[in-house]
Amino acid sequence: MRTLGNLLVTGGAGFIGSAFIRRVLANPAFTGTIIDLDAMTYAGNLDNLAGVDPARHVFVHGDILDGQLVEKLVDEHRITTIVHFAAESHVDRSIHGPGTFIQTNIVGTMRLLDAVRARPHVHFHHISTDEVYGSLGKDGIFTETSPYLPNSPYAASKAGSDHLVRAWGRTYHLSTTMSHASNNYGPYQFPEKLIPLMILNCLEGKPLPVYGDGQNIRDWLHVDDHADAVWRILERGEAGQVYDIGGGNEWKNLDLVHELVRLVAELKGEPVDTYRQLITFVKDRPGHDLRYAIEGEKIARELDWRPTYDFVAGLRATIQWYLANPAWIERVKTGAYRQWLDTNYATRS
Ligand code: NAD
Ligand code: TDX
């Protein structure tokens, strides 16, 4: 069992990083402090962390590309473990502008690894994605030994970062672990990703854009399950090992959109047709992967971890969260969630 002191979490203002922080700070087994390094791109939102104990969550507005800052934080806060969530994470954005994906996801990861290289007592956990394995056909399943076959600039940049983690670990004898998760969903997800986009468009009566014929398949994992799996790996994962984290929960996109529409209608007490008629087939994403599915046997067998969420219950709760948090939605839509930066930095300088 690894002893977890103070953690440096990168990208902790994003969707999954913030879920991880909320969950870890609520876990009595964790008694340290979290240093949260986030560059606050469009995806960083400090509203996601409202309510966390400020005495145990030190937010630092900075870039993982800034190696000196990373090293200073590790030393000053006596960091024992880096949990690396920070990334450019949206496939569609990577198609239109791959440059920042290469910078943040590959070069940024190298900066963090170099900081650890000079401080080999620090454990490094890398958060990666099933997309590095490319696309499955109708059959088959990804495992930790599947070949790397990335198809989007995003997936290629994550694959590149994975290779650095492996190589730095081997060459410089660093303590590293890595996980590949399937598609996450849950509260606080930025509405560019499928599930929150569809929920918000339903609520606004806007079209629900389904790419291609909607037959692509994703394996959905609740973000809290992902956070718990990462915690389990931090505590018990063996250095040098890779763990795949799946939801065991494959859905065709079109079926998922129909289920969302059904649940939104149920929760709003309105006829399903009100929302069903919004479903619109649009031009397919270039290089659109057909199917992802993760086996998840290794983490179950070696670390005794399995996902706990029932998908339909998790989806219903996620819709309920968006319905109960109009202020979060409004601040994202108007861009007001970014005003925090102006206010805060105006005060500091
Ligand atoms: P997100 O886009 O919601 O959040 C990313 C966070 O990283 C943001 O807070 C952003 O400001 C920060 N960031 C971006 N560039 C930075 C930089 N240069 N320096 C410091 N901070 C920076 O992403 P997410 O969905 O929470 O994903 C988190 C991680 O999980 C990523 O590594 C992603 O590849 C991986 N992942 C995501 C999913 C998913 O379904 N969302 C699935 C598997 C793996
Ligand atoms: O408007 C849409 N219409 C649509 O049909 C959007 C945004 C998506 N889609 C489709 C594309 C995918 O088949 O839905 C599926 C899910 O799309 P995204 O939410 O963009 O996720 P995906 O491309 O599968 O990648 C996600 O999972 C792996 C995350 O964004 C990545 O960060 C993660 O690594």
CSV table of C-alpha atoms and ligand atoms in Angstrom, one decimal:
chain,number,residue,atom,x,y,z
A,1,MET,CA,0.0,0.0,0.0
A,2,ARG,CA,1.4,3.3,-1.1
A,3,THR,CA,1.4,6.1,1.5
A,4,LEU,CA,-0.3,9.2,0.0
A,5,GLY,CA,0.9,12.5,1.5
A,6,ASN,CA,0.3,15.7,-0.4
A,7,LEU,CA,-0.9,15.3,-4.0
A,8,LEU,CA,-0.1,17.5,-7.0
A,9,VAL,CA,-3.2,17.2,-9.2
A,10,THR,CA,-2.9,18.7,-12.7
A,11,GLY,CA,-6.1,19.8,-14.4
A,12,GLY,CA,-8.1,19.7,-11.2
A,13,ALA,CA,-10.6,22.4,-12.4
A,14,GLY,CA,-11.7,20.2,-15.3
A,15,PHE,CA,-14.5,17.6,-15.3
A,16,ILE,CA,-12.7,14.5,-14.0
A,17,GLY,CA,-9.9,16.2,-12.0
A,18,SER,CA,-12.5,18.1,-10.0
A,19,ALA,CA,-14.5,15.0,-9.4
A,20,PHE,CA,-11.3,13.3,-8.1
A,21,ILE,CA,-10.5,16.2,-5.8
A,22,ARG,CA,-14.1,16.4,-4.4
A,23,ARG,CA,-14.0,12.6,-3.8
A,24,VAL,CA,-10.5,12.4,-2.3
A,25,LEU,CA,-11.1,15.3,0.1
A,26,ALA,CA,-14.2,13.6,1.3
A,27,ASN,CA,-12.3,10.3,1.9
A,28,PRO,CA,-11.2,9.9,5.6
A,29,ALA,CA,-8.3,7.8,4.4
A,30,PHE,CA,-6.7,10.9,2.8
A,31,THR,CA,-5.2,13.3,5.3
A,32,GLY,CA,-3.0,15.4,3.1
A,33,THR,CA,-3.4,18.5,1.0
A,34,ILE,CA,-4.1,18.8,-2.7
A,35,ILE,CA,-2.1,21.2,-4.8
A,36,ASP,CA,-4.2,21.8,-7.9
A,37,LEU,CA,-2.3,23.1,-10.9
A,38,ASP,CA,-4.5,24.2,-13.7
A,39,ALA,CA,-4.0,26.6,-16.7
A,40,MET,CA,-7.7,27.4,-16.7
A,41,THR,CA,-8.3,26.9,-20.4
A,42,TYR,CA,-12.0,27.1,-21.6
A,43,ALA,CA,-12.4,23.7,-19.8
A,44,GLY,CA,-11.2,24.9,-16.4
A,45,ASN,CA,-14.1,25.9,-14.1
A,46,LEU,CA,-13.6,26.7,-10.4
A,47,ASP,CA,-17.3,26.5,-9.9
A,48,ASN,CA,-16.6,22.7,-10.0
A,49,LEU,CA,-14.7,23.0,-6.8
A,50,ALA,CA,-17.1,25.3,-4.9
A,51,GLY,CA,-17.4,23.9,-1.4
A,52,VAL,CA,-14.1,22.0,-1.2
A,53,ASP,CA,-12.1,22.8,2.0
A,54,PRO,CA,-9.8,25.6,1.1
A,55,ALA,CA,-7.4,24.6,3.8
A,56,ARG,CA,-6.8,21.3,2.0
A,57,HIS,CA,-7.1,22.5,-1.6
A,58,VAL,CA,-4.5,24.9,-2.8
A,59,PHE,CA,-5.4,26.2,-6.3
A,60,VAL,CA,-2.5,27.4,-8.5
A,61,HIS,CA,-3.2,29.0,-11.8
A,62,GLY,CA,-0.4,27.8,-14.0
A,63,ASP,CA,0.6,25.7,-16.9
A,64,ILE,CA,2.1,22.2,-16.8
A,65,LEU,CA,4.4,23.4,-19.6
A,66,ASP,CA,6.1,25.7,-17.0
A,67,GLY,CA,8.7,23.1,-15.6
A,68,GLN,CA,10.1,25.6,-13.1
A,69,LEU,CA,6.7,26.1,-11.5
A,70,VAL,CA,6.0,22.4,-11.4
A,71,GLU,CA,9.4,21.8,-9.6
A,72,LYS,CA,8.8,24.6,-7.2
A,73,LEU,CA,5.4,23.3,-6.3
A,74,VAL,CA,6.6,19.7,-5.8
A,75,ASP,CA,9.4,20.9,-3.5
A,76,GLU,CA,7.5,23.6,-1.5
A,77,HIS,CA,4.5,21.4,-0.8
A,78,ARG,CA,6.5,18.2,-0.2
A,79,ILE,CA,4.5,16.4,-2.9
A,80,THR,CA,4.6,12.5,-2.7
A,81,THR,CA,2.4,11.8,-5.8
A,82,ILE,CA,1.5,13.6,-9.0
A,83,VAL,CA,-1.9,12.7,-10.5
A,84,HIS,CA,-1.9,14.0,-14.0
A,85,PHE,CA,-5.3,14.8,-15.5
A,86,ALA,CA,-4.5,18.1,-17.3
A,87,ALA,CA,-5.0,17.7,-21.0
A,88,GLU,CA,-6.8,19.1,-24.1
A,89,SER,CA,-9.6,16.5,-24.1
A,90,HIS,CA,-12.0,17.1,-26.9
A,91,VAL,CA,-11.7,15.1,-30.1
A,92,ASP,CA,-13.5,17.6,-32.3
A,93,ARG,CA,-11.3,20.5,-31.1
A,94,SER,CA,-8.2,18.4,-31.9
A,95,ILE,CA,-9.4,18.0,-35.5
A,96,HIS,CA,-9.6,21.7,-35.9
A,97,GLY,CA,-6.5,22.7,-34.0
A,98,PRO,CA,-4.1,19.9,-33.0
A,99,GLY,CA,-1.2,22.2,-32.0
A,100,THR,CA,-2.3,22.8,-28.4
A,101,PHE,CA,-3.0,19.1,-28.0
A,102,ILE,CA,0.6,18.3,-28.9
A,103,GLN,CA,1.9,21.0,-26.6
A,104,THR,CA,-0.2,20.3,-23.5
A,105,ASN,CA,-0.7,16.5,-23.8
A,106,ILE,CA,2.8,15.5,-25.0
A,107,VAL,CA,5.3,18.3,-24.1
A,108,GLY,CA,3.4,19.1,-20.9
A,109,THR,CA,3.6,15.5,-19.8
A,110,MET,CA,7.3,15.5,-20.5
A,111,ARG,CA,7.8,18.6,-18.2
A,112,LEU,CA,6.0,16.8,-15.4
A,113,LEU,CA,8.1,13.6,-16.0
A,114,ASP,CA,11.3,15.6,-16.0
A,115,ALA,CA,10.3,17.1,-12.6
A,116,VAL,CA,9.9,13.6,-11.3
A,117,ARG,CA,13.1,12.5,-12.9
A,118,ALA,CA,14.9,15.0,-10.7
A,119,ARG,CA,12.8,13.8,-7.7
A,120,PRO,CA,12.5,10.0,-8.0
A,121,HIS,CA,10.8,9.7,-4.6
A,122,VAL,CA,7.6,11.2,-6.3
A,123,HIS,CA,5.1,8.7,-7.7
A,124,PHE,CA,3.5,9.7,-11.1
A,125,HIS,CA,0.1,8.6,-12.1
A,126,HIS,CA,-0.9,9.3,-15.7
A,127,ILE,CA,-4.6,9.5,-16.7
A,128,SER,CA,-5.1,8.3,-20.2
A,129,THR,CA,-7.9,7.1,-22.4
A,130,ASP,CA,-9.1,4.0,-24.3
A,131,GLU,CA,-8.9,6.1,-27.5
A,132,VAL,CA,-5.2,5.3,-27.8
A,133,TYR,CA,-6.1,1.8,-28.8
A,134,GLY,CA,-8.0,3.1,-31.9
A,135,SER,CA,-11.3,1.6,-32.9
A,136,LEU,CA,-12.9,-1.8,-32.4
A,137,GLY,CA,-15.1,-3.5,-35.0
A,138,LYS,CA,-18.3,-5.2,-34.0
A,139,ASP,CA,-16.4,-7.7,-31.9
A,140,GLY,CA,-13.3,-7.6,-29.6
A,141,ILE,CA,-12.4,-5.7,-26.5
A,142,PHE,CA,-9.5,-3.5,-25.5
A,143,THR,CA,-7.0,-4.8,-22.8
A,144,GLU,CA,-3.8,-3.4,-21.4
A,145,THR,CA,-1.9,-5.3,-24.2
A,146,SER,CA,-3.9,-4.0,-27.1
A,147,PRO,CA,-1.8,-2.3,-29.8
A,148,TYR,CA,-1.7,1.5,-29.9
A,149,LEU,CA,-3.6,2.6,-33.0
A,150,PRO,CA,-4.8,6.2,-32.4
A,151,ASN,CA,-7.0,7.7,-35.0
A,152,SER,CA,-7.6,11.4,-34.0
A,153,PRO,CA,-5.0,14.1,-33.2
A,154,TYR,CA,-6.3,13.9,-29.6
A,155,ALA,CA,-5.8,10.2,-29.4
A,156,ALA,CA,-2.4,10.5,-31.0
A,157,SER,CA,-1.3,13.1,-28.4
A,158,LYS,CA,-2.5,10.9,-25.5
A,159,ALA,CA,-0.7,7.9,-27.1
A,160,GLY,CA,2.4,10.1,-27.3
A,161,SER,CA,2.1,11.0,-23.6
A,162,ASP,CA,1.7,7.3,-22.7
A,163,HIS,CA,4.9,6.4,-24.5
A,164,LEU,CA,6.8,9.1,-22.6
A,165,VAL,CA,5.5,7.8,-19.3
A,166,ARG,CA,6.6,4.3,-20.1
A,167,ALA,CA,10.0,5.4,-21.4
A,168,TRP,CA,10.8,7.8,-18.6
A,169,GLY,CA,9.7,5.1,-16.1
A,170,ARG,CA,12.0,2.5,-17.7
A,171,THR,CA,15.0,4.6,-18.5
A,172,TYR,CA,15.1,6.8,-15.4
A,173,HIS,CA,13.7,4.2,-13.0
A,174,LEU,CA,10.7,6.3,-12.0
A,175,SER,CA,7.7,5.1,-10.1
A,176,THR,CA,4.8,5.4,-12.5
A,177,THR,CA,1.4,4.0,-13.1
A,178,MET,CA,-1.0,4.7,-15.9
A,179,SER,CA,-4.8,4.2,-16.5
A,180,HIS,CA,-6.9,4.1,-19.6
A,181,ALA,CA,-10.5,5.0,-19.0
A,182,SER,CA,-13.5,4.8,-21.2
A,183,ASN,CA,-16.0,7.7,-21.8
A,184,ASN,CA,-16.8,9.4,-18.6
A,185,TYR,CA,-20.2,11.0,-17.8
A,186,GLY,CA,-21.6,12.7,-14.7
A,187,PRO,CA,-22.2,16.2,-13.2
A,188,TYR,CA,-20.0,19.2,-14.0
A,189,GLN,CA,-19.1,18.0,-17.5
A,190,PHE,CA,-18.5,20.7,-20.0
A,191,PRO,CA,-21.3,20.8,-22.6
A,192,GLU,CA,-19.2,20.1,-25.6
A,193,LYS,CA,-19.2,16.3,-24.9
A,194,LEU,CA,-22.1,14.1,-26.0
A,195,ILE,CA,-24.1,13.6,-22.8
A,196,PRO,CA,-24.1,17.2,-21.4
A,197,LEU,CA,-24.5,18.7,-24.8
A,198,MET,CA,-27.6,16.6,-25.5
A,199,ILE,CA,-29.1,17.4,-22.0
A,200,LEU,CA,-28.6,21.1,-22.4
A,201,ASN,CA,-29.9,21.2,-26.0
A,202,CYS,CA,-33.0,19.3,-24.8
A,203,LEU,CA,-33.6,21.9,-22.1
A,204,GLU,CA,-33.2,24.7,-24.7
A,205,GLY,CA,-35.2,23.0,-27.4
A,206,LYS,CA,-32.2,23.0,-29.7
A,207,PRO,CA,-31.4,20.2,-32.2
A,208,LEU,CA,-29.6,17.1,-30.9
A,209,PRO,CA,-26.8,16.6,-33.4
A,210,VAL,CA,-26.1,12.9,-33.9
A,211,TYR,CA,-22.9,12.3,-36.0
A,212,GLY,CA,-23.3,10.0,-39.0
A,213,ASP,CA,-25.8,7.3,-38.5
A,214,GLY,CA,-25.5,7.2,-34.7
A,215,GLN,CA,-24.3,3.6,-34.8
A,216,ASN,CA,-20.9,4.3,-33.1
A,217,ILE,CA,-20.5,2.6,-29.7
A,218,ARG,CA,-19.0,4.0,-26.5
A,219,ASP,CA,-18.5,2.3,-23.1
A,220,TRP,CA,-19.7,4.8,-20.4
A,221,LEU,CA,-18.1,5.1,-17.0
A,222,HIS,CA,-19.5,7.3,-14.2
A,223,VAL,CA,-16.9,10.0,-13.3
A,224,ASP,CA,-17.1,9.0,-9.6
A,225,ASP,CA,-16.3,5.4,-10.5
A,226,HIS,CA,-13.3,6.7,-12.5
A,227,ALA,CA,-12.2,8.8,-9.5
A,228,ASP,CA,-12.5,5.8,-7.2
A,229,ALA,CA,-10.5,3.6,-9.6
A,230,VAL,CA,-7.7,6.1,-9.8
A,231,TRP,CA,-7.6,6.3,-6.0
A,232,ARG,CA,-7.4,2.5,-5.8
A,233,ILE,CA,-4.5,2.5,-8.3
A,234,LEU,CA,-2.7,5.2,-6.3
A,235,GLU,CA,-3.0,3.2,-3.1
A,236,ARG,CA,-2.4,-0.3,-4.4
A,237,GLY,CA,-1.2,-0.1,-8.0
A,238,GLU,CA,2.1,-1.6,-8.8
A,239,ALA,CA,4.8,0.8,-10.2
A,240,GLY,CA,5.3,0.3,-13.9
A,241,GLN,CA,1.8,-1.1,-14.4
A,242,VAL,CA,-1.0,-0.1,-16.7
A,243,TYR,CA,-4.7,-0.5,-15.7
A,244,ASP,CA,-7.7,-0.1,-18.0
A,245,ILE,CA,-10.9,1.2,-16.4
A,246,GLY,CA,-14.1,0.5,-18.2
A,247,GLY,CA,-17.8,0.9,-17.3
A,248,GLY,CA,-18.8,-2.5,-18.8
A,249,ASN,CA,-21.5,-0.5,-20.4
A,250,GLU,CA,-21.6,-0.2,-24.2
A,251,TRP,CA,-24.2,1.9,-25.9
A,252,LYS,CA,-24.8,2.9,-29.5
A,253,ASN,CA,-24.9,6.7,-29.6
A,254,LEU,CA,-28.4,6.8,-31.1
A,255,ASP,CA,-29.8,4.5,-28.4
A,256,LEU,CA,-28.1,6.6,-25.8
A,257,VAL,CA,-29.7,9.8,-27.2
A,258,HIS,CA,-33.1,8.2,-27.2
A,259,GLU,CA,-32.6,7.1,-23.6
A,260,LEU,CA,-31.6,10.7,-22.6
A,261,VAL,CA,-34.6,12.0,-24.4
A,262,ARG,CA,-36.8,9.6,-22.5
A,263,LEU,CA,-35.3,10.5,-19.2
A,264,VAL,CA,-35.5,14.2,-19.8
A,265,ALA,CA,-39.1,13.9,-20.8
A,266,GLU,CA,-39.9,11.8,-17.7
A,267,LEU,CA,-38.1,14.2,-15.3
A,268,LYS,CA,-39.7,17.3,-16.9
A,269,GLY,CA,-43.2,15.6,-17.0
A,270,GLU,CA,-43.5,16.2,-20.8
A,271,PRO,CA,-44.2,14.0,-23.8
A,272,VAL,CA,-41.2,12.2,-25.2
A,273,ASP,CA,-42.0,13.6,-28.7
A,274,THR,CA,-41.2,17.1,-27.5
A,275,TYR,CA,-37.5,16.1,-27.3
A,276,ARG,CA,-37.4,13.2,-29.8
A,277,GLN,CA,-38.2,15.5,-32.6
A,278,LEU,CA,-35.0,17.4,-31.9
A,279,ILE,CA,-32.8,14.5,-32.9
A,280,THR,CA,-30.9,15.6,-36.1
A,281,PHE,CA,-28.4,13.5,-38.1
A,282,VAL,CA,-25.4,15.7,-39.0
A,283,LYS,CA,-22.2,15.2,-41.0
A,284,ASP,CA,-20.0,12.5,-39.4
A,285,ARG,CA,-16.8,13.4,-37.5
A,286,PRO,CA,-13.7,12.7,-39.7
A,287,GLY,CA,-11.9,9.5,-38.6
A,288,HIS,CA,-14.8,8.7,-36.3
A,289,ASP,CA,-14.0,5.6,-34.2
A,290,LEU,CA,-16.7,3.0,-34.5
A,291,ARG,CA,-16.5,1.3,-31.1
A,292,TYR,CA,-14.7,1.4,-27.8
A,293,ALA,CA,-15.0,-1.3,-25.1
A,294,ILE,CA,-12.7,-2.0,-22.2
A,295,GLU,CA,-12.3,-5.4,-20.5
A,296,GLY,CA,-11.4,-4.2,-17.0
A,297,GLU,CA,-10.3,-7.7,-15.8
A,298,LYS,CA,-6.9,-6.7,-14.6
A,299,ILE,CA,-8.0,-3.9,-12.2
A,300,ALA,CA,-10.8,-6.3,-10.9
A,301,ARG,CA,-8.4,-9.2,-10.4
A,302,GLU,CA,-5.3,-7.4,-9.1
A,303,LEU,CA,-6.8,-4.4,-7.3
A,304,ASP,CA,-10.3,-5.7,-6.5
A,305,TRP,CA,-12.0,-2.7,-8.2
A,306,ARG,CA,-15.2,-2.8,-10.3
A,307,PRO,CA,-17.5,0.0,-11.4
A,308,THR,CA,-20.5,0.4,-9.2
A,309,TYR,CA,-22.9,2.7,-11.1
A,310,ASP,CA,-26.0,1.4,-12.9
A,311,PHE,CA,-25.9,3.4,-16.2
A,312,VAL,CA,-29.6,4.4,-16.4
A,313,ALA,CA,-29.7,5.4,-12.8
A,314,GLY,CA,-26.4,7.4,-13.3
A,315,LEU,CA,-27.8,9.1,-16.4
A,316,ARG,CA,-31.0,10.0,-14.5
A,317,ALA,CA,-29.0,11.5,-11.6
A,318,THR,CA,-26.8,13.4,-14.1
A,319,ILE,CA,-29.8,14.9,-15.8
A,320,GLN,CA,-31.3,15.7,-12.3
A,321,TRP,CA,-28.0,17.5,-11.4
A,322,TYR,CA,-28.1,19.7,-14.5
A,323,LEU,CA,-31.8,20.5,-13.8
A,324,ALA,CA,-30.9,21.4,-10.2
A,325,ASN,CA,-28.0,23.6,-11.2
A,326,PRO,CA,-29.2,26.2,-13.6
A,327,ALA,CA,-26.7,28.7,-12.2
A,328,TRP,CA,-23.7,26.5,-13.2
A,329,ILE,CA,-25.2,26.1,-16.7
A,330,GLU,CA,-25.8,29.8,-17.0
A,331,ARG,CA,-22.3,30.8,-16.0
A,332,VAL,CA,-20.8,28.3,-18.5
A,333,LYS,CA,-23.1,29.5,-21.3
A,334,THR,CA,-22.5,33.2,-20.7
A,335,GLY,CA,-18.8,32.7,-20.0
A,336,ALA,CA,-19.2,34.2,-16.5
A,337,TYR,CA,-17.4,31.2,-15.0
A,338,ARG,CA,-14.2,32.7,-16.4
A,339,GLN,CA,-14.7,36.0,-14.7
A,340,TRP,CA,-13.2,34.4,-11.6
A,341,LEU,CA,-9.8,34.7,-13.3
A,342,ASP,CA,-10.2,38.5,-13.9
A,343,THR,CA,-11.4,39.2,-10.4
A,344,ASN,CA,-8.8,37.0,-8.7
A,345,TYR,CA,-5.8,38.2,-10.6
A,346,ALA,CA,-6.9,41.8,-10.4
A,347,THR,CA,-6.9,41.4,-6.7
A,348,ARG,CA,-3.5,39.8,-6.5
A,349,SER,CA,-1.6,42.2,-8.7
B,1,NAD,P1,-11.4,18.6,-19.2
B,1,NAD,O1,-11.2,19.1,-20.6
B,1,NAD,O2,-12.7,18.7,-18.6
B,1,NAD,O3,-10.4,19.3,-18.2
B,1,NAD,C1,-9.0,19.5,-18.5
B,1,NAD,C2,-8.4,20.4,-17.5
B,1,NAD,O4,-7.0,20.5,-17.8
B,1,NAD,C3,-9.0,21.8,-17.5
B,1,NAD,O5,-9.3,22.2,-16.2
B,1,NAD,C4,-7.9,22.6,-18.2
B,1,NAD,O6,-8.0,24.0,-17.8
B,1,NAD,C5,-6.7,21.9,-17.7
B,1,NAD,N1,-5.5,22.1,-18.6
B,1,NAD,C6,-5.5,22.1,-20.0
B,1,NAD,N2,-4.3,22.4,-20.4
B,1,NAD,C7,-3.5,22.6,-19.4
B,1,NAD,C8,-2.1,23.0,-19.2
B,1,NAD,N3,-1.3,23.2,-20.2
B,1,NAD,N4,-1.7,23.1,-17.9
B,1,NAD,C9,-2.5,22.9,-16.9
B,1,NAD,N5,-3.8,22.6,-16.9
B,1,NAD,C10,-4.3,22.5,-18.2
B,1,NAD,O7,-11.0,17.1,-19.3
B,1,NAD,P2,-11.5,15.8,-18.6
B,1,NAD,O8,-12.7,15.3,-19.3
B,1,NAD,O9,-11.7,16.2,-17.1
B,1,NAD,O10,-10.3,14.8,-18.8
B,1,NAD,C11,-9.3,14.7,-17.8
B,1,NAD,C12,-8.3,13.7,-18.2
B,1,NAD,O11,-8.9,12.4,-18.4
B,1,NAD,C13,-7.6,14.0,-19.6
B,1,NAD,O12,-6.2,13.6,-19.5
B,1,NAD,C14,-8.3,13.1,-20.6
B,1,NAD,O13,-7.5,12.8,-21.7
B,1,NAD,C15,-8.6,11.9,-19.7
B,1,NAD,N6,-9.8,11.1,-20.1
B,1,NAD,C16,-11.0,11.7,-20.3
B,1,NAD,C17,-12.2,11.0,-20.6
B,1,NAD,C18,-13.5,11.6,-20.8
B,1,NAD,O14,-14.5,10.9,-21.1
B,1,NAD,N7,-13.7,12.9,-20.5
B,1,NAD,C19,-12.0,9.6,-20.7
B,1,NAD,C20,-10.8,9.0,-20.5
B,1,NAD,C21,-9.7,9.8,-20.2
B,2,TDX,O1,-22.6,16.4,-30.8
B,2,TDX,C1,-22.1,15.3,-30.8
B,2,TDX,N1,-22.7,14.3,-31.5
B,2,TDX,C2,-22.3,13.0,-31.6
B,2,TDX,O2,-22.9,12.1,-32.2
B,2,TDX,C3,-20.9,14.9,-30.1
B,2,TDX,C4,-20.2,16.0,-29.2
B,2,TDX,C5,-20.5,13.6,-30.1
B,2,TDX,N2,-21.1,12.7,-30.8
B,2,TDX,C6,-20.6,11.3,-30.9
B,2,TDX,C7,-19.2,11.2,-31.1
B,2,TDX,C8,-18.8,9.9,-30.3
B,2,TDX,O3,-19.1,8.8,-31.0
B,2,TDX,O4,-20.8,10.8,-29.5
B,2,TDX,C9,-19.7,10.0,-29.1
B,2,TDX,C10,-19.1,10.6,-27.9
B,2,TDX,O5,-18.4,11.8,-28.3
B,2,TDX,P1,-17.6,12.8,-27.3
B,2,TDX,O6,-18.5,13.1,-26.1
B,2,TDX,O7,-17.0,13.9,-28.1
B,2,TDX,O8,-16.5,11.7,-26.8
B,2,TDX,P2,-15.4,10.8,-27.5
B,2,TDX,O9,-15.0,11.4,-28.8
B,2,TDX,O10,-15.9,9.4,-27.5
B,2,TDX,O11,-14.2,11.0,-26.5
B,2,TDX,C11,-14.4,11.0,-25.1
B,2,TDX,O12,-14.0,9.8,-24.6
B,2,TDX,C12,-12.7,9.5,-24.4
B,2,TDX,C13,-13.7,12.1,-24.4
B,2,TDX,O13,-14.0,13.4,-25.0
B,2,TDX,C14,-12.2,11.9,-24.4
B,2,TDX,O14,-11.6,12.9,-23.6
B,2,TDX,C15,-11.9,10.6,-23.8
B,2,TDX,O15,-10.5,10.4,-23.8
